[in-house]
Amino acid sequence: MKELLLTALLGIGILVLDILNLKKYVLPFILLALATLVGFIAADWGTIETPFGQTMLVYENGANLALGVFAVVLFFWFILSSSYFKQHEGKTDLYALVVFSFCGAGLLASFGNMAMLFLGVEILSIPVYVLAASKKHDLASNESGFKYFILGSVASAILLFGITLVYGATGSFDLAVISNFIQDGKDASIIMNVGITMILVGFLFKISAAPFHIWTPDVYQGAPTWITAFMSTIVKAAAMVALFKLFTGPFQFYVEANGYTIGVIAAVTLIASNTAALWQTDVKRMLAYSSISHAGFLLSTIIGNASLLSLLFYLLTYSIAGIIAFGVIKETQTLEGNPLKGLYRRNGVLAFAFTAALLSMAGIPPFSGFIAKYFVIAQLIEAKYFALVVVMIITSAIGAFYYLRASLNVYQHIENAGRIVLTPLIKWTYILLTALLVLLTVAAGYIHLL
Amino acid sequence: MEKLITLVPLFPLVGFLYQVFFGKNTSKQLTTIIGSGAIFASFVVSLIVFNSQLHSHHAVTVKVFEWIHAGSLHIDFAFLVDSLSSTYLLFITGVGFLIHIYSSGYMSHDEGFNRFFAYLNLFVFFMLILVLGDSLVTLFVGWEGVGVCSFMLIGFWYKEHANNEAAKKAFIMNRVGDLGLIVAMILIFSNTGTLNYVELFNHGKIASLSPSMLTTIAIFLFIGAMGKSAQFPLHTWLPDAMAGPTPVSALIHAATMVTAGIYLVARNGDLFEMSHTASNLVMYVGLITALMGATIALTQNDIKKVLAYSTVSQLGFMFVALGMGAHSIAVFHVITHAFFKALLFLGSGSVIHGMGGEQDIRRMGGLKKYMPTTQKTFLIGTLAIAGIFPFAGFFSKDQILAHAMEHNMPVFILLVIASACTAFYMFRMYYLTFHGEFRGTHAQEHHLHESPASMTIPLWVLAVLSIVGGFIGFPHAMGHAIHFPHALDHFLEGPVLVAVGDMSVTVEIILALATMGIAAVMIYVAHNIYIAKATPVLEDNEITSPIHKLLNKKYGFDELYEAMFKKPANAIGHAFATVVEWKIIDGIVNAAGTAAEGVGALARRLHGGHIAGYLLTFIVGLIILLGLIFKA
C-alpha cells in the first residue's frame, strides 16, 4: 500500500515543485522516490498485505515483483529521457502525467477486484492520451493522441461491458468470489463467457494483439519518441500483467476451454506484425510492429501455463531493449536523411547498445531476449501447442531479417560523420542497460530461487 | 605436492594470454623470456611433482573445478597425477623448454615472432591438459586443442598457399581420427555411465562390458590414436606438416603431439589387454606403418621429409610394442624418441638456417666444415636412432625387438628389416649432408655459418640426453645380471602395463649384438655408396626403376586419396552447391521471403489510417472471436 501512496504523492509532489519553481530538482526527486519505492518492495518481500479488506488490492510477492520491474524500467526511462525533456517547457506536467500513469500500472499489478482493475486501466491510459498529443504544434502527435483516445475509449467501453456481464453472471467484482463461483462447479453461463471475451478484447487492445493492434503503428509513430517508449514498455507491461493475473487466476477455466482460440490470436498477431514489419522503412514504425509481435509472445504465456516470473522476465528484457532502441532513435532524430546509417561513426556506445537491443528483441544469444523467448516456447511445447511454436519460430526468422537489416545499417560507412555527444550519466546508463541484457541471461539460471 | 599440478598448465596459459594481449608491444627479448620462462616454470613444478611420484607412487586426482553437471553426467575438470602422466609432463615441459629457447634463435628474423611464441605456449598448455586429464573428456579438450595449435603452426607462414593446404590436410586427417575417439567415448559412456579413468579401470567398470563391445571400443579408440599418431592409412598428413617452422616439427610433429596416440592406448591399456583382436590390429597397423615409413624414407631427398617418414616409422614401432602388450616399452621409446628426434629436427633446422632455407640434401654436402657443432650433435642423434649402443635409441628399440622375437617371429623379422632401413636412410642423409663436397650454389656456400648459441645449446643438451637417456630402461635380464634395474618399468608399473619377457641374458646379448651388427653393416653400405663411391643422387625426373619411383612417390597414397576421397567429395560438394543450395534451398528461402512480403503487403492495407476503418476491424474482430468461442 505504501508503494502506491508513494507513487501518488510523487505525482503531486512534482506539481508542487513546479509551483515552488524548483524545476531543476524534479528529476533527482523522481529518481530518489523510485529508488525508495524499490526499497519498500524489497522490505515488503514475503509479506502479504490486503488493504481495504480482502477485496480491493492484494500485495503479495508477485504484485510486488511486477511493480518492482515497472519501477526499474521507469527509473532508467527517466534517466535516458532527461535530455529530451530538458528543452521541453511543460516538463514537469509531463513528468507528473507519467507518474500518474505509473500509478495505474501499480493498481494493475495488485488489483483484487474488477473495480480496481478498471480504475487501473483508466488511470494508466488517460495520462497517456495526453502524453501522446503532448507535442502541441506537431500534427502527427495530435493525430496520434486523438486516435489513441478514440480507440482507447472504445476498448475501455468493451472492457467495462465485459466486467458488467461477468458481474451479472457471478454477482461480484471480487476476483476471489469469481474464482470460487467457478470452482464450486457452477456452469459458466453464456453471459459469463461473452463477458470474459469482452474483457479479453479490451486487453488485447491494450497489449496490441491482432486484430486489435492496427492502431499501434500510427500512434507509436506519431507520438513523441520517449512517450512511445513509455507506451510500448510500461503501459504494455502493466496491461499484460493484469491480463495474466485474470486469465491464469479466476478465468483459467476460460483459457482451458478456449486455449486454441487464444493460440490462433497469438499466431495471427505474430504473422501480421512480422510480415508487415518487413515493409517498413521508418525504424520507429518497424519497432511498433516489433512491439506487436512481442504481444504475440506475451499472450502465449497465458496458454502455456507459464509462471508470472517468466512473464516478468520477458517484460523486463523486452522493456530494457525497448527503451534502448527508442532512446537511440530519439538521440539520432535530429539528423537529416537516414539518421541511423553509420551510427557507429557518430557514437560507438549508441551503436552497440542499439545492436544489442535489436538482437535481444530478435532473440539471439547471449542477449536475454533469447532466454525470454526460450521460456515461452519451452512452456508451449510442454502444453503441446506445437503449431503455435512452429509459427513462432518461422516468424522469429522473419523478425531476425528486419532486426538485422536495421542493425547492419548502423555499421555502414559514412563520410564526415558528426559526433553525437552524450552526457556521462546517459552514456553509462546505456552501457549498464546493454550489460544488463547479457547479465539477465546469466541471471535466468537463478530465477527459480525467487 | 600433487596439489601444485594446477600450476603446470597454468604457466603456459598465462604466457599465451600475455602474448595475445600485450604481444604486439613486447620486444623479442621479453617475449623469449616470458614464453620460455613459462615453460621452464612448468618444468620445475613438473620435476617437483615427478619427484613426489617417484617416492609415493600413488595416483592422485586433483579437482580444479566442477565442469559439467547435467543429469547423470557429472564431469569434473580434474587432473590425474600418476607415474604415466608425470613422466609425460617431464619430457613435454623439458623438451618444450629447449625448443622454446631454440626458437628464439631460429625465428629471430621472423615478423611473427610473438605470434609464434603465443601458439607454442598454447600448444604446451593443451598438451599438458591432454596428459593430465582424469577423464577422456578432459583428454579430448587437450586432444582437440593440440590439433588446433598444430593446424595454426603448420600454416604459420600462411602467405604461402602450400602451407595452408598442408595445415588443412593435417586438420582434416586428424578429424577422421577424432571421430573414432568420439565414437569410442560415446560407446564407453553409454555402456558404463562414466568416462573417468579411475572409475573405468580401478573400479572395474570396464570389466563388465561384453568382449565384442570391448573390442569395438578399443578399435574406435585406436582409430583416434591412428589419426593423431599418423598411422597407416592416416599417415599422409605428417610429412606435409613439415611445412611449419622446424621447431614446430621438432616439438609437435616428433616429440610430443604425435605421441598422444601412444598415450591414449597406454592410458586405456586394460581395455586393449582384454581384447586380443584390437591388440593384434594395433600391432599389425604399427608394423605396416613402421615398414612403410622406413622404406619411403630411403628415397626422400628433403631433409625434413626424411625425418618425417622416420617419425612415422618410429611411431609404428611404438604401436607394435603396444600391440604386443609391452606398453611400458612403448612409452620408453616415446621418451628416447623425443630426445633424439627433437635433436635431429633441431639439427636439420640448424642446417636449413645455415643454408638459407634450402632443404634438399642433394644441394648440401661437406657441411661438417662449416657447422661443426650441428654435425657432431646430428651424428649423435643419427647413432641413437640407428640403434647403436650406448645411445638412447638402442635400448628402447632393442626391447621392442626382443618382445617381438618372443611374441611373433614374422613380426620380428619385418621389424628388423625396418630398423635396418632406418640405419641406412639416416646415414645416407647424414653423409649427404655433412660429408663430401658442397653441391649447392656459391651464394649458399658464402652464406653458410654455424648457428647461434641459443640454437646450439639446446642441441647439446638434447645430444647428452640422447646418449644417457636410454639407461632409464636397462634390459631386464642383463640388468638383473649386473644389478642395474629397469628404472622406468618399475616406475610405470601400475598405471601402465609392463610386460616382462623370460628371455635369458645370453639371448638378450646375442640379439643386441645382432641388431647392432645389422645396423653397422647398413652404415657401412651407406658410407660405401655415398662417400667411397660418391654416387650422385638422382633427380626426381631421372628415376627409372619402378620400385624407386613407387617409394619416391610415397606409395602413391596422396594420389590415391585424391582420387578416392577428394575428387568425389568435391564433385558431391559441387553438385550440392549448384543444385541443392542454389536451386532448391535458395529457391525455397526466396519463395518464403516473397510469400512473407506478400502477406505483409496485405496486412499493411489494414492500416489505412482511418479511425472508422479501425473501429470496424475491432467490431469484426470481436464478432469473429465470439464466433470462435461459441462454435462448439
mmCIF file of N, CA, C and O in Angstrom, chain A residues 143 146-147 150-151 154 158 190 193-194 197-198 200-201 204-205 211-215 217-218 254 258 261 265 271-272 275-276 278-280 285 289 398, chain B residues 592-604 606-615 617-626 628-631:
data_model
loop_
_atom_site.group_PDB
_atom_site.id
_atom_site.type_symbol
_atom_site.label_atom_id
_atom_site.label_comp_id
_atom_site.label_asym_id
_atom_site.label_seq_id
_atom_site.Cartn_x
_atom_site.Cartn_y
_atom_site.Cartn_z
ATOM 1 N N GLU A 143 -2.560 13.861 -33.970
ATOM 2 C CA GLU A 143 -3.321 12.774 -34.575
ATOM 3 C C GLU A 143 -3.158 11.501 -33.743
ATOM 4 O O GLU A 143 -4.112 10.777 -33.459
ATOM 5 N N PHE A 146 -5.136 11.717 -30.533
ATOM 6 C CA PHE A 146 -6.569 11.668 -30.781
ATOM 7 C C PHE A 146 -7.032 10.254 -31.144
ATOM 8 O O PHE A 146 -8.001 9.722 -30.595
ATOM 9 N N LYS A 147 -6.267 9.631 -32.041
ATOM 10 C CA LYS A 147 -6.604 8.258 -32.438
ATOM 11 C C LYS A 147 -6.572 7.324 -31.236
ATOM 12 O O LYS A 147 -7.461 6.508 -31.032
ATOM 13 N N ILE A 150 -9.687 7.960 -29.023
ATOM 14 C CA ILE A 150 -10.960 7.440 -29.548
ATOM 15 C C ILE A 150 -10.989 5.916 -29.435
ATOM 16 O O ILE A 150 -11.915 5.316 -28.874
ATOM 17 N N LEU A 151 -9.912 5.303 -29.966
ATOM 18 C CA LEU A 151 -9.905 3.845 -29.995
ATOM 19 C C LEU A 151 -9.806 3.280 -28.585
ATOM 20 O O LEU A 151 -10.427 2.276 -28.249
ATOM 21 N N VAL A 154 -13.163 3.220 -26.923
ATOM 22 C CA VAL A 154 -13.975 2.085 -27.359
ATOM 23 C C VAL A 154 -13.527 0.822 -26.635
ATOM 24 O O VAL A 154 -14.332 0.036 -26.140
ATOM 25 N N ILE A 158 -15.658 -1.584 -24.175
ATOM 26 C CA ILE A 158 -15.830 -3.032 -24.320
ATOM 27 C C ILE A 158 -15.412 -3.742 -23.034
ATOM 28 O O ILE A 158 -16.078 -4.651 -22.542
ATOM 29 N N ILE A 190 -23.508 -18.387 -20.712
ATOM 30 C CA ILE A 190 -23.139 -17.682 -21.948
ATOM 31 C C ILE A 190 -22.758 -16.252 -21.631
ATOM 32 O O ILE A 190 -21.771 -15.724 -22.135
ATOM 33 N N ASN A 193 -19.284 -16.103 -20.419
ATOM 34 C CA ASN A 193 -18.303 -16.295 -21.488
ATOM 35 C C ASN A 193 -18.194 -15.072 -22.380
ATOM 36 O O ASN A 193 -17.096 -14.675 -22.765
ATOM 37 N N VAL A 194 -19.333 -14.494 -22.686
ATOM 38 C CA VAL A 194 -19.290 -13.269 -23.505
ATOM 39 C C VAL A 194 -18.557 -12.176 -22.747
ATOM 40 O O VAL A 194 -17.699 -11.465 -23.303
ATOM 41 N N THR A 197 -14.897 -12.760 -22.763
ATOM 42 C CA THR A 197 -14.354 -12.490 -24.099
ATOM 43 C C THR A 197 -14.187 -10.990 -24.302
ATOM 44 O O THR A 197 -13.178 -10.536 -24.854
ATOM 45 N N MET A 198 -15.141 -10.216 -23.804
ATOM 46 C CA MET A 198 -15.038 -8.768 -23.991
ATOM 47 C C MET A 198 -13.904 -8.195 -23.142
ATOM 48 O O MET A 198 -13.196 -7.269 -23.582
ATOM 49 N N LEU A 200 -11.257 -9.810 -22.458
ATOM 50 C CA LEU A 200 -10.069 -10.215 -23.209
ATOM 51 C C LEU A 200 -9.815 -9.229 -24.345
ATOM 52 O O LEU A 200 -8.685 -8.766 -24.546
ATOM 53 N N VAL A 201 -10.886 -8.874 -25.066
ATOM 54 C CA VAL A 201 -10.721 -7.953 -26.190
ATOM 55 C C VAL A 201 -10.173 -6.614 -25.706
ATOM 56 O O VAL A 201 -9.278 -6.027 -26.316
ATOM 57 N N LEU A 204 -6.594 -7.149 -25.216
ATOM 58 C CA LEU A 204 -5.883 -7.381 -26.475
ATOM 59 C C LEU A 204 -5.592 -6.045 -27.138
ATOM 60 O O LEU A 204 -4.547 -5.850 -27.750
ATOM 61 N N PHE A 205 -6.525 -5.103 -26.977
ATOM 62 C CA PHE A 205 -6.287 -3.762 -27.490
ATOM 63 C C PHE A 205 -5.086 -3.133 -26.780
ATOM 64 O O PHE A 205 -4.182 -2.596 -27.396
ATOM 65 N N PRO A 211 -6.722 -8.991 -33.774
ATOM 66 C CA PRO A 211 -6.758 -7.937 -34.796
ATOM 67 C C PRO A 211 -6.994 -6.561 -34.182
ATOM 68 O O PRO A 211 -7.477 -5.674 -34.867
ATOM 69 N N PHE A 212 -6.687 -6.415 -32.909
ATOM 70 C CA PHE A 212 -6.967 -5.136 -32.227
ATOM 71 C C PHE A 212 -5.691 -4.300 -32.128
ATOM 72 O O PHE A 212 -5.546 -3.481 -31.239
ATOM 73 N N HIS A 213 -4.760 -4.554 -33.040
ATOM 74 C CA HIS A 213 -3.453 -3.909 -32.950
ATOM 75 C C HIS A 213 -3.291 -2.785 -33.958
ATOM 76 O O HIS A 213 -2.280 -2.100 -33.945
ATOM 77 N N ILE A 214 -4.242 -2.623 -34.854
ATOM 78 C CA ILE A 214 -3.938 -1.809 -36.023
ATOM 79 C C ILE A 214 -3.730 -0.342 -35.701
ATOM 80 O O ILE A 214 -3.178 0.390 -36.498
ATOM 81 N N TRP A 215 -4.155 0.108 -34.515
ATOM 82 C CA TRP A 215 -3.892 1.495 -34.123
ATOM 83 C C TRP A 215 -2.411 1.718 -33.821
ATOM 84 O O TRP A 215 -1.896 2.828 -33.908
ATOM 85 N N PRO A 217 0.800 1.101 -34.977
ATOM 86 C CA PRO A 217 1.846 1.780 -35.759
ATOM 87 C C PRO A 217 1.603 3.269 -35.871
ATOM 88 O O PRO A 217 2.537 4.051 -35.691
ATOM 89 N N ASP A 218 0.359 3.663 -36.140
ATOM 90 C CA ASP A 218 0.067 5.091 -36.283
ATOM 91 C C ASP A 218 0.377 5.846 -34.997
ATOM 92 O O ASP A 218 1.033 6.887 -35.007
ATOM 93 N N TYR A 254 -11.654 -20.504 -18.607
ATOM 94 C CA TYR A 254 -11.913 -19.981 -19.940
ATOM 95 C C TYR A 254 -10.737 -20.302 -20.863
ATOM 96 O O TYR A 254 -10.906 -20.732 -21.999
ATOM 97 N N ASN A 258 -10.697 -22.487 -24.201
ATOM 98 C CA ASN A 258 -10.502 -21.769 -25.458
ATOM 99 C C ASN A 258 -9.022 -21.526 -25.769
ATOM 100 O O ASN A 258 -8.688 -20.572 -26.465
ATOM 101 N N THR A 261 -8.224 -21.031 -29.409
ATOM 102 C CA THR A 261 -8.574 -19.727 -29.983
ATOM 103 C C THR A 261 -7.527 -18.683 -29.626
ATOM 104 O O THR A 261 -7.106 -17.881 -30.465
ATOM 105 N N ILE A 265 -5.085 -16.355 -31.977
ATOM 106 C CA ILE A 265 -4.873 -14.894 -31.901
ATOM 107 C C ILE A 265 -3.378 -14.588 -31.853
ATOM 108 O O ILE A 265 -2.875 -13.705 -32.566
ATOM 109 N N ILE A 271 2.179 -13.348 -37.148
ATOM 110 C CA ILE A 271 2.325 -13.332 -38.609
ATOM 111 C C ILE A 271 2.083 -11.922 -39.146
ATOM 112 O O ILE A 271 2.882 -11.383 -39.919
ATOM 113 N N ALA A 272 0.984 -11.308 -38.693
ATOM 114 C CA ALA A 272 0.650 -9.991 -39.233
ATOM 115 C C ALA A 272 1.745 -8.987 -38.933
ATOM 116 O O ALA A 272 2.161 -8.209 -39.799
ATOM 117 N N THR A 275 5.371 -9.878 -40.755
ATOM 118 C CA THR A 275 5.399 -9.691 -42.205
ATOM 119 C C THR A 275 5.245 -8.221 -42.545
ATOM 120 O O THR A 275 5.906 -7.719 -43.452
ATOM 121 N N ALA A 276 4.396 -7.506 -41.794
ATOM 122 C CA ALA A 276 4.228 -6.087 -42.103
ATOM 123 C C ALA A 276 5.513 -5.320 -41.816
ATOM 124 O O ALA A 276 5.851 -4.375 -42.524
ATOM 125 N N LEU A 278 8.435 -6.150 -42.353
ATOM 126 C CA LEU A 278 9.391 -6.263 -43.452
ATOM 127 C C LEU A 278 9.326 -5.058 -44.374
ATOM 128 O O LEU A 278 10.300 -4.697 -45.009
ATOM 129 N N TRP A 279 8.141 -4.453 -44.485
ATOM 130 C CA TRP A 279 7.937 -3.384 -45.459
ATOM 131 C C TRP A 279 8.310 -2.019 -44.917
ATOM 132 O O TRP A 279 8.289 -1.049 -45.661
ATOM 133 N N GLN A 280 8.557 -1.932 -43.639
ATOM 134 C CA GLN A 280 8.696 -0.608 -43.047
ATOM 135 C C GLN A 280 10.044 0.013 -43.383
ATOM 136 O O GLN A 280 11.072 -0.642 -43.316
ATOM 137 N N ARG A 285 8.375 2.982 -36.888
ATOM 138 C CA ARG A 285 7.214 2.183 -37.257
ATOM 139 C C ARG A 285 7.565 0.700 -37.230
ATOM 140 O O ARG A 285 6.774 -0.140 -36.798
ATOM 141 N N TYR A 289 5.769 -2.426 -35.036
ATOM 142 C CA TYR A 289 5.381 -3.785 -35.429
ATOM 143 C C TYR A 289 6.109 -4.816 -34.576
ATOM 144 O O TYR A 289 5.554 -5.857 -34.204
ATOM 145 N N ILE A 398 11.692 -14.480 -39.674
ATOM 146 C CA ILE A 398 11.366 -13.276 -40.451
ATOM 147 C C ILE A 398 11.803 -12.042 -39.668
ATOM 148 O O ILE A 398 12.394 -11.105 -40.208
ATOM 149 N N ALA B 592 9.882 -18.171 -49.702
ATOM 150 C CA ALA B 592 9.335 -17.854 -48.385
ATOM 151 C C ALA B 592 9.392 -16.358 -48.154
ATOM 152 O O ALA B 592 8.437 -15.749 -47.650
ATOM 153 N N GLY B 593 10.505 -15.748 -48.540
ATOM 154 C CA GLY B 593 10.648 -14.302 -48.382
ATOM 155 C C GLY B 593 9.584 -13.567 -49.169
ATOM 156 O O GLY B 593 8.915 -12.662 -48.661
ATOM 157 N N THR B 594 9.392 -14.007 -50.426
ATOM 158 C CA THR B 594 8.390 -13.363 -51.260
ATOM 159 C C THR B 594 7.008 -13.519 -50.636
ATOM 160 O O THR B 594 6.213 -12.571 -50.595
ATOM 161 N N ALA B 595 6.736 -14.749 -50.129
ATOM 162 C CA ALA B 595 5.425 -15.003 -49.517
ATOM 163 C C ALA B 595 5.229 -14.108 -48.313
ATOM 164 O O ALA B 595 4.161 -13.500 -48.133
ATOM 165 N N ALA B 596 6.287 -14.000 -47.461
ATOM 166 C CA ALA B 596 6.174 -13.166 -46.268
ATOM 167 C C ALA B 596 5.896 -11.734 -46.648
ATOM 168 O O ALA B 596 5.053 -11.064 -46.048
ATOM 169 N N GLU B 597 6.575 -11.270 -47.702
ATOM 170 C CA GLU B 597 6.332 -9.897 -48.127
ATOM 171 C C GLU B 597 4.917 -9.729 -48.646
ATOM 172 O O GLU B 597 4.287 -8.697 -48.417
ATOM 173 N N GLY B 598 4.435 -10.779 -49.330
ATOM 174 C CA GLY B 598 3.069 -10.721 -49.848
ATOM 175 C C GLY B 598 2.059 -10.587 -48.726
ATOM 176 O O GLY B 598 1.172 -9.723 -48.766
ATOM 177 N N VAL B 599 2.221 -11.442 -47.700
ATOM 178 C CA VAL B 599 1.317 -11.384 -46.543
ATOM 179 C C VAL B 599 1.411 -10.020 -45.889
ATOM 180 O O VAL B 599 0.402 -9.400 -45.529
ATOM 181 N N GLY B 600 2.642 -9.534 -45.793
ATOM 182 C CA GLY B 600 2.861 -8.229 -45.172
ATOM 183 C C GLY B 600 2.134 -7.135 -45.927
ATOM 184 O O GLY B 600 1.536 -6.241 -45.333
ATOM 185 N N ALA B 601 2.170 -7.224 -47.262
ATOM 186 C CA ALA B 601 1.506 -6.195 -48.062
ATOM 187 C C ALA B 601 0.021 -6.185 -47.768
ATOM 188 O O ALA B 601 -0.598 -5.123 -47.665
ATOM 189 N N LEU B 602 -0.537 -7.396 -47.591
ATOM 190 C CA LEU B 602 -1.962 -7.492 -47.242
ATOM 191 C C LEU B 602 -2.215 -6.875 -45.872
ATOM 192 O O LEU B 602 -3.136 -6.073 -45.694
ATOM 193 N N ALA B 603 -1.365 -7.296 -44.913
ATOM 194 C CA ALA B 603 -1.556 -6.832 -43.540
ATOM 195 C C ALA B 603 -1.457 -5.324 -43.477
ATOM 196 O O ALA B 603 -2.169 -4.663 -42.724
ATOM 197 N N ARG B 604 -0.584 -4.780 -44.317
ATOM 198 C CA ARG B 604 -0.350 -3.353 -44.283
ATOM 199 C C ARG B 604 -1.582 -2.567 -44.731
ATOM 200 O O ARG B 604 -1.806 -1.448 -44.311
ATOM 201 N N LEU B 606 -4.522 -3.015 -43.998
ATOM 202 C CA LEU B 606 -5.457 -2.783 -42.901
ATOM 203 C C LEU B 606 -5.193 -1.433 -42.251
ATOM 204 O O LEU B 606 -6.086 -0.790 -41.738
ATOM 205 N N HIS B 607 -3.901 -1.047 -42.268
ATOM 206 C CA HIS B 607 -3.533 0.159 -41.540
ATOM 207 C C HIS B 607 -3.684 1.377 -42.432
ATOM 208 O O HIS B 607 -2.720 2.024 -42.786
ATOM 209 N N GLY B 608 -4.907 1.644 -42.825
ATOM 210 C CA GLY B 608 -5.117 2.740 -43.759
ATOM 211 C C GLY B 608 -5.042 4.099 -43.090
ATOM 212 O O GLY B 608 -4.837 5.104 -43.734
ATOM 213 N N GLY B 609 -5.219 4.146 -41.796
ATOM 214 C CA GLY B 609 -5.154 5.420 -41.097
ATOM 215 C C GLY B 609 -6.518 6.002 -40.776
ATOM 216 O O GLY B 609 -6.622 7.047 -40.148
ATOM 217 N N HIS B 610 -7.593 5.355 -41.188
ATOM 218 C CA HIS B 610 -8.926 5.887 -40.915
ATOM 219 C C HIS B 610 -9.511 5.270 -39.659
ATOM 220 O O HIS B 610 -9.593 4.052 -39.529
ATOM 221 N N ILE B 611 -9.932 6.118 -38.754
ATOM 222 C CA ILE B 611 -10.427 5.636 -37.469
ATOM 223 C C ILE B 611 -11.655 4.753 -37.656
ATOM 224 O O ILE B 611 -11.796 3.713 -37.019
ATOM 225 N N ALA B 612 -12.514 5.153 -38.581
ATOM 226 C CA ALA B 612 -13.712 4.351 -38.797
ATOM 227 C C ALA B 612 -13.344 2.933 -39.208
ATOM 228 O O ALA B 612 -13.916 1.954 -38.723
ATOM 229 N N GLY B 613 -12.335 2.839 -40.102
ATOM 230 C CA GLY B 613 -11.888 1.518 -40.537
ATOM 231 C C GLY B 613 -11.341 0.715 -39.367
ATOM 232 O O GLY B 613 -11.607 -0.476 -39.231
ATOM 233 N N TYR B 614 -10.610 1.403 -38.503
ATOM 234 C CA TYR B 614 -10.043 0.707 -37.342
ATOM 235 C C TYR B 614 -11.151 0.166 -36.450
ATOM 236 O O TYR B 614 -11.113 -0.981 -35.988
ATOM 237 N N LEU B 615 -12.155 1.012 -36.217
ATOM 238 C CA LEU B 615 -13.249 0.600 -35.332
ATOM 239 C C LEU B 615 -13.991 -0.590 -35.933
ATOM 240 O O LEU B 615 -14.344 -1.535 -35.229
ATOM 241 N N THR B 617 -12.722 -2.829 -37.845
ATOM 242 C CA THR B 617 -11.897 -4.017 -37.631
ATOM 243 C C THR B 617 -12.087 -4.559 -36.215
ATOM 244 O O THR B 617 -12.181 -5.768 -36.005
ATOM 245 N N PHE B 618 -12.164 -3.636 -35.254
ATOM 246 C CA PHE B 618 -12.363 -4.081 -33.863
ATOM 247 C C PHE B 618 -13.637 -4.894 -33.733
ATOM 248 O O PHE B 618 -13.647 -5.978 -33.146
ATOM 249 N N ILE B 619 -14.704 -4.324 -34.266
ATOM 250 C CA ILE B 619 -16.000 -4.965 -34.082
ATOM 251 C C ILE B 619 -16.015 -6.313 -34.792
ATOM 252 O O ILE B 619 -16.453 -7.328 -34.219
ATOM 253 N N VAL B 620 -15.477 -6.318 -36.035
ATOM 254 C CA VAL B 620 -15.424 -7.590 -36.759
ATOM 255 C C VAL B 620 -14.578 -8.588 -35.961
ATOM 256 O O VAL B 620 -14.944 -9.754 -35.805
ATOM 257 N N GLY B 621 -13.478 -8.100 -35.415
ATOM 258 C CA GLY B 621 -12.613 -8.985 -34.615
ATOM 259 C C GLY B 621 -13.364 -9.548 -33.435
ATOM 260 O O GLY B 621 -13.285 -10.748 -33.141
ATOM 261 N N LEU B 622 -14.111 -8.678 -32.735
ATOM 262 C CA LEU B 622 -14.853 -9.139 -31.568
ATOM 263 C C LEU B 622 -15.875 -10.191 -31.968
ATOM 264 O O LEU B 622 -16.025 -11.226 -31.302
ATOM 265 N N ILE B 623 -16.541 -9.961 -33.103
ATOM 266 C CA ILE B 623 -17.571 -10.909 -33.536
ATOM 267 C C ILE B 623 -16.935 -12.249 -33.905
ATOM 268 O O ILE B 623 -17.409 -13.321 -33.506
ATOM 269 N N ILE B 624 -15.815 -12.174 -34.646
ATOM 270 C CA ILE B 624 -15.141 -13.430 -35.012
ATOM 271 C C ILE B 624 -14.725 -14.177 -33.752
ATOM 272 O O ILE B 624 -14.887 -15.398 -33.634
ATOM 273 N N LEU B 625 -14.212 -13.435 -32.796
ATOM 274 C CA LEU B 625 -13.735 -14.060 -31.563
ATOM 275 C C LEU B 625 -14.892 -14.734 -30.836
ATOM 276 O O LEU B 625 -14.778 -15.889 -30.395
ATOM 277 N N LEU B 626 -15.994 -14.032 -30.734
ATOM 278 C CA LEU B 626 -17.155 -14.637 -30.082
ATOM 279 C C LEU B 626 -17.605 -15.875 -30.841
ATOM 280 O O LEU B 626 -17.966 -16.894 -30.251
ATOM 281 N N LEU B 628 -15.722 -17.864 -32.590
ATOM 282 C CA LEU B 628 -14.775 -18.947 -32.311
ATOM 283 C C LEU B 628 -15.066 -19.576 -30.952
ATOM 284 O O LEU B 628 -14.986 -20.790 -30.772
ATOM 285 N N ILE B 629 -15.410 -18.708 -29.997
ATOM 286 C CA ILE B 629 -15.628 -19.212 -28.644
ATOM 287 C C ILE B 629 -16.902 -20.061 -28.571
ATOM 288 O O ILE B 629 -16.968 -21.045 -27.857
ATOM 289 N N PHE B 630 -17.911 -19.675 -29.351
ATOM 290 C CA PHE B 630 -19.181 -20.388 -29.235
ATOM 291 C C PHE B 630 -19.424 -21.350 -30.378
ATOM 292 O O PHE B 630 -20.527 -21.784 -30.608
ATOM 293 N N LYS B 631 -18.350 -21.674 -31.108
ATOM 294 C CA LYS B 631 -18.537 -22.548 -32.281
ATOM 295 C C LYS B 631 -19.004 -23.932 -31.848
ATOM 296 O O LYS B 631 -19.700 -24.612 -32.582
#
